[in-house]
Coordinates of C-alpha atoms in Angstrom, one line a residue:
M1 CA 59.1 -182.1 -82.2
A2 CA 55.6 -182.5 -83.9
V3 CA 53.0 -179.8 -83.0
P4 CA 49.6 -181.3 -81.9
K5 CA 46.8 -180.5 -84.0
A6 CA 43.6 -178.5 -83.0
P7 CA 40.6 -180.8 -82.2
E8 CA 38.9 -179.7 -85.3
Q9 CA 41.9 -180.6 -87.5
S10 CA 42.7 -184.0 -85.9
G11 CA 39.1 -185.3 -86.2
M12 CA 38.5 -185.4 -82.3
P13 CA 35.4 -183.9 -81.0
E14 CA 36.1 -180.6 -79.5
Q15 CA 35.2 -180.6 -75.6
G16 CA 32.4 -178.5 -74.2
V17 CA 30.7 -178.0 -77.6
V18 CA 27.3 -179.5 -78.3
H19 CA 27.3 -180.7 -81.9
C20 CA 23.9 -180.9 -83.6
K21 CA 22.9 -182.6 -86.7
Y22 CA 20.6 -179.9 -88.0
H23 CA 21.5 -176.2 -88.6
Q24 CA 19.3 -173.2 -89.2
Y25 CA 19.8 -171.5 -92.8
Q26 CA 18.4 -168.4 -94.0
V27 CA 17.6 -168.7 -97.8
V28 CA 16.7 -165.9 -100.0
G29 CA 15.3 -166.6 -103.5
R30 CA 13.0 -165.5 -106.2
L31 CA 11.3 -166.2 -109.6
K32 CA 13.9 -165.5 -112.4
P33 CA 12.9 -162.4 -114.4
S34 CA 12.2 -163.4 -117.9
A35 CA 10.6 -162.2 -121.1
Q36 CA 7.8 -164.7 -120.7
Y37 CA 6.8 -163.6 -117.1
G38 CA 7.9 -160.2 -117.6
T39 CA 11.2 -158.4 -116.9
R40 CA 10.0 -156.5 -114.1
K41 CA 11.5 -157.2 -110.7
S42 CA 10.0 -160.4 -109.1
D43 CA 9.0 -160.7 -105.5
I44 CA 11.8 -161.9 -103.2
F45 CA 11.1 -164.6 -100.8
K46 CA 13.0 -165.2 -97.6
M47 CA 12.7 -168.3 -95.4
N48 CA 14.4 -169.9 -92.4
V49 CA 15.0 -173.6 -93.0
F50 CA 16.4 -176.4 -90.7
A51 CA 18.7 -178.8 -92.7
P52 CA 21.9 -180.8 -92.3
N53 CA 23.8 -178.8 -94.7
K54 CA 23.3 -175.9 -97.3
I55 CA 22.5 -178.5 -100.3
V56 CA 19.6 -179.9 -98.5
A57 CA 18.4 -176.4 -97.1
K58 CA 18.1 -175.2 -101.0
S59 CA 16.2 -178.4 -101.8
R60 CA 13.7 -177.7 -98.7
F61 CA 13.6 -174.1 -99.8
W62 CA 12.4 -175.1 -103.3
Y63 CA 10.0 -177.6 -101.8
Y64 CA 8.2 -175.0 -100.0
M65 CA 8.3 -172.3 -102.7
S66 CA 6.5 -174.9 -105.1
M67 CA 3.8 -175.5 -102.6
L68 CA 3.4 -172.0 -101.2
N69 CA 4.2 -169.7 -104.1
R70 CA 4.1 -172.0 -107.3
V71 CA 7.8 -171.2 -108.0
K72 CA 10.2 -174.3 -109.0
K73 CA 13.8 -174.5 -109.0
A74 CA 13.9 -174.6 -112.9
N75 CA 12.2 -171.1 -113.1
G76 CA 13.8 -169.6 -109.9
E77 CA 17.1 -168.6 -108.5
I78 CA 18.7 -168.6 -105.0
L79 CA 20.1 -165.0 -104.2
Q80 CA 21.7 -165.7 -100.7
I81 CA 22.1 -168.4 -98.3
N82 CA 23.3 -167.9 -94.7
E83 CA 23.5 -170.1 -91.5
V84 CA 21.9 -168.4 -88.6
F85 CA 23.8 -168.8 -85.2
E86 CA 22.5 -168.5 -81.5
K87 CA 23.3 -165.2 -79.8
K88 CA 23.7 -166.8 -76.4
P89 CA 24.7 -170.5 -76.9
Q90 CA 25.6 -171.1 -73.2
T91 CA 22.1 -170.0 -71.8
V92 CA 19.4 -173.0 -71.5
S93 CA 16.0 -171.7 -72.9
T94 CA 12.7 -173.3 -73.6
Y95 CA 11.9 -173.4 -77.3
G96 CA 8.6 -174.0 -78.8
I97 CA 8.3 -175.8 -82.2
W98 CA 4.8 -175.7 -84.2
M99 CA 5.1 -178.3 -86.8
R100 CA 3.1 -180.7 -88.9
Y101 CA 4.0 -184.2 -90.2
D102 CA 2.3 -186.7 -92.6
S103 CA 1.4 -190.1 -91.3
R104 CA 0.1 -193.2 -93.0
T105 CA -3.5 -191.9 -92.3
G106 CA -3.3 -188.1 -92.8
H107 CA -1.8 -184.8 -91.8
H108 CA -1.3 -183.8 -88.2
N109 CA -0.5 -180.5 -86.7
M110 CA 1.5 -180.5 -83.2
Y111 CA 3.2 -178.3 -80.9
R112 CA 6.2 -179.5 -78.9
E113 CA 8.6 -177.8 -76.2
Y114 CA 12.2 -178.5 -75.6
R115 CA 14.7 -177.1 -73.2
H116 CA 18.2 -176.7 -74.7
V117 CA 21.0 -174.3 -75.2
S118 CA 20.1 -173.4 -79.1
I119 CA 17.2 -173.9 -81.3
N120 CA 19.3 -176.2 -83.5
N121 CA 19.7 -178.7 -80.7
A122 CA 15.9 -178.4 -80.0
V123 CA 14.9 -179.1 -83.6
S124 CA 17.5 -182.0 -83.6
K125 CA 15.7 -183.4 -80.5
M126 CA 12.3 -182.8 -82.1
Y127 CA 13.1 -184.8 -85.2
Q128 CA 14.4 -187.8 -83.1
D129 CA 11.3 -187.5 -80.8
V130 CA 8.9 -187.5 -83.7
A131 CA 10.8 -190.4 -85.6
A132 CA 10.6 -192.5 -82.3
R133 CA 7.0 -191.7 -81.2
H134 CA 5.3 -191.4 -84.7
R135 CA 7.7 -193.2 -87.2
S136 CA 8.0 -189.9 -89.2
R137 CA 10.8 -189.3 -91.4
F138 CA 12.7 -185.9 -92.0
S139 CA 10.9 -185.6 -95.4
N140 CA 7.5 -185.8 -93.9
V141 CA 8.0 -183.2 -91.2
Q142 CA 7.3 -179.6 -91.7
I143 CA 8.3 -176.8 -89.3
V144 CA 6.0 -174.1 -89.4
R145 CA 7.4 -171.8 -86.6
T146 CA 9.9 -171.8 -83.9
G147 CA 10.5 -169.5 -80.9
Q148 CA 11.7 -169.0 -77.5
V149 CA 8.9 -169.5 -74.9
P150 CA 9.0 -167.5 -71.5
S151 CA 8.3 -169.5 -68.3
S152 CA 5.1 -168.1 -67.7
L153 CA 3.7 -169.4 -71.0
V154 CA 5.1 -173.0 -70.8
R155 CA 2.4 -175.5 -71.4
K156 CA 4.0 -179.0 -71.3
T157 CA 4.4 -180.9 -68.1
S158 CA 7.8 -182.4 -69.0
T159 CA 9.1 -178.9 -69.4
T160 CA 7.6 -177.2 -66.3
D161 CA 9.3 -179.8 -64.0
Y162 CA 12.7 -178.1 -64.8
L163 CA 11.6 -174.5 -64.2
G164 CA 12.2 -172.6 -60.9
N165 CA 15.1 -172.2 -58.7
K166 CA 14.5 -175.1 -56.5
V167 CA 15.0 -177.9 -58.8
A168 CA 16.8 -180.9 -57.1
F169 CA 17.4 -184.6 -58.4
P170 CA 18.3 -187.3 -56.1
L171 CA 21.4 -189.3 -56.5
T172 CA 20.2 -192.8 -55.9
H173 CA 23.1 -194.8 -57.2
R174 CA 26.6 -193.5 -56.4
V175 CA 29.9 -195.7 -56.8
I176 CA 32.6 -194.3 -54.6
R177 CA 35.9 -194.5 -56.6
P178 CA 39.3 -194.1 -55.0
S179 CA 41.0 -190.8 -55.3
S180 CA 44.0 -192.2 -56.9
K181 CA 45.4 -195.4 -58.4
T182 CA 47.5 -196.1 -55.2
F183 CA 44.4 -196.7 -53.3
K184 CA 42.8 -199.0 -56.0
K185 CA 42.2 -202.5 -54.9
T186 CA 41.5 -205.5 -57.1
F187 CA 39.9 -207.6 -54.4
V188 CA 38.1 -206.1 -51.4
A189 CA 36.6 -208.2 -48.5
R190 CA 33.2 -206.3 -48.5
R191 CA 30.5 -205.6 -51.2
P192 CA 30.5 -202.1 -52.3
R193 CA 27.8 -199.8 -51.0
T194 CA 26.0 -197.8 -53.6
C195 CA 22.6 -196.8 -52.2
F196 CA 22.6 -193.8 -50.0
D197 CA 19.3 -193.0 -48.5
H198 CA 20.6 -189.9 -46.5

């Protein structure tokens, strides 16, 4: 008798788990100590980067290092890279993302808010949103800062609609289905009623 494989081994998506495209990585690197620049201990830089995998995370790390600290990949080394996980992935929170993106006309700073169960999902949603609204690619978007926003400091109207204990949504279109296959009928003499006003 064949033993059924686990969902992650069989290639099937695991139920109840939200998979996101981007992950948060903590990358630690520095300028290589050398005789040319001195054998002293060089400064160590730590950076949180959002990327699809570790390879892209290292690439983004050197991209920011070359702009901010004038250290390029040929003269530097990565000491450590770790993926950062959410402490409470079952709790919905409001995440604020401070970012900038390059358009055809110039550089634009922006602040966005998203409600999700993790910062990775919020960032994935942000990349999709910016790509749809502003035609901005992943390489043109630079995340400056991220953080959880308390309910008292939420700014966006699209986010405040979901706050509070009395949030309700009307069910305008409902299709009543039979409880089992025995009650299912191919042809019925009356039209289905899908709109319930009360």
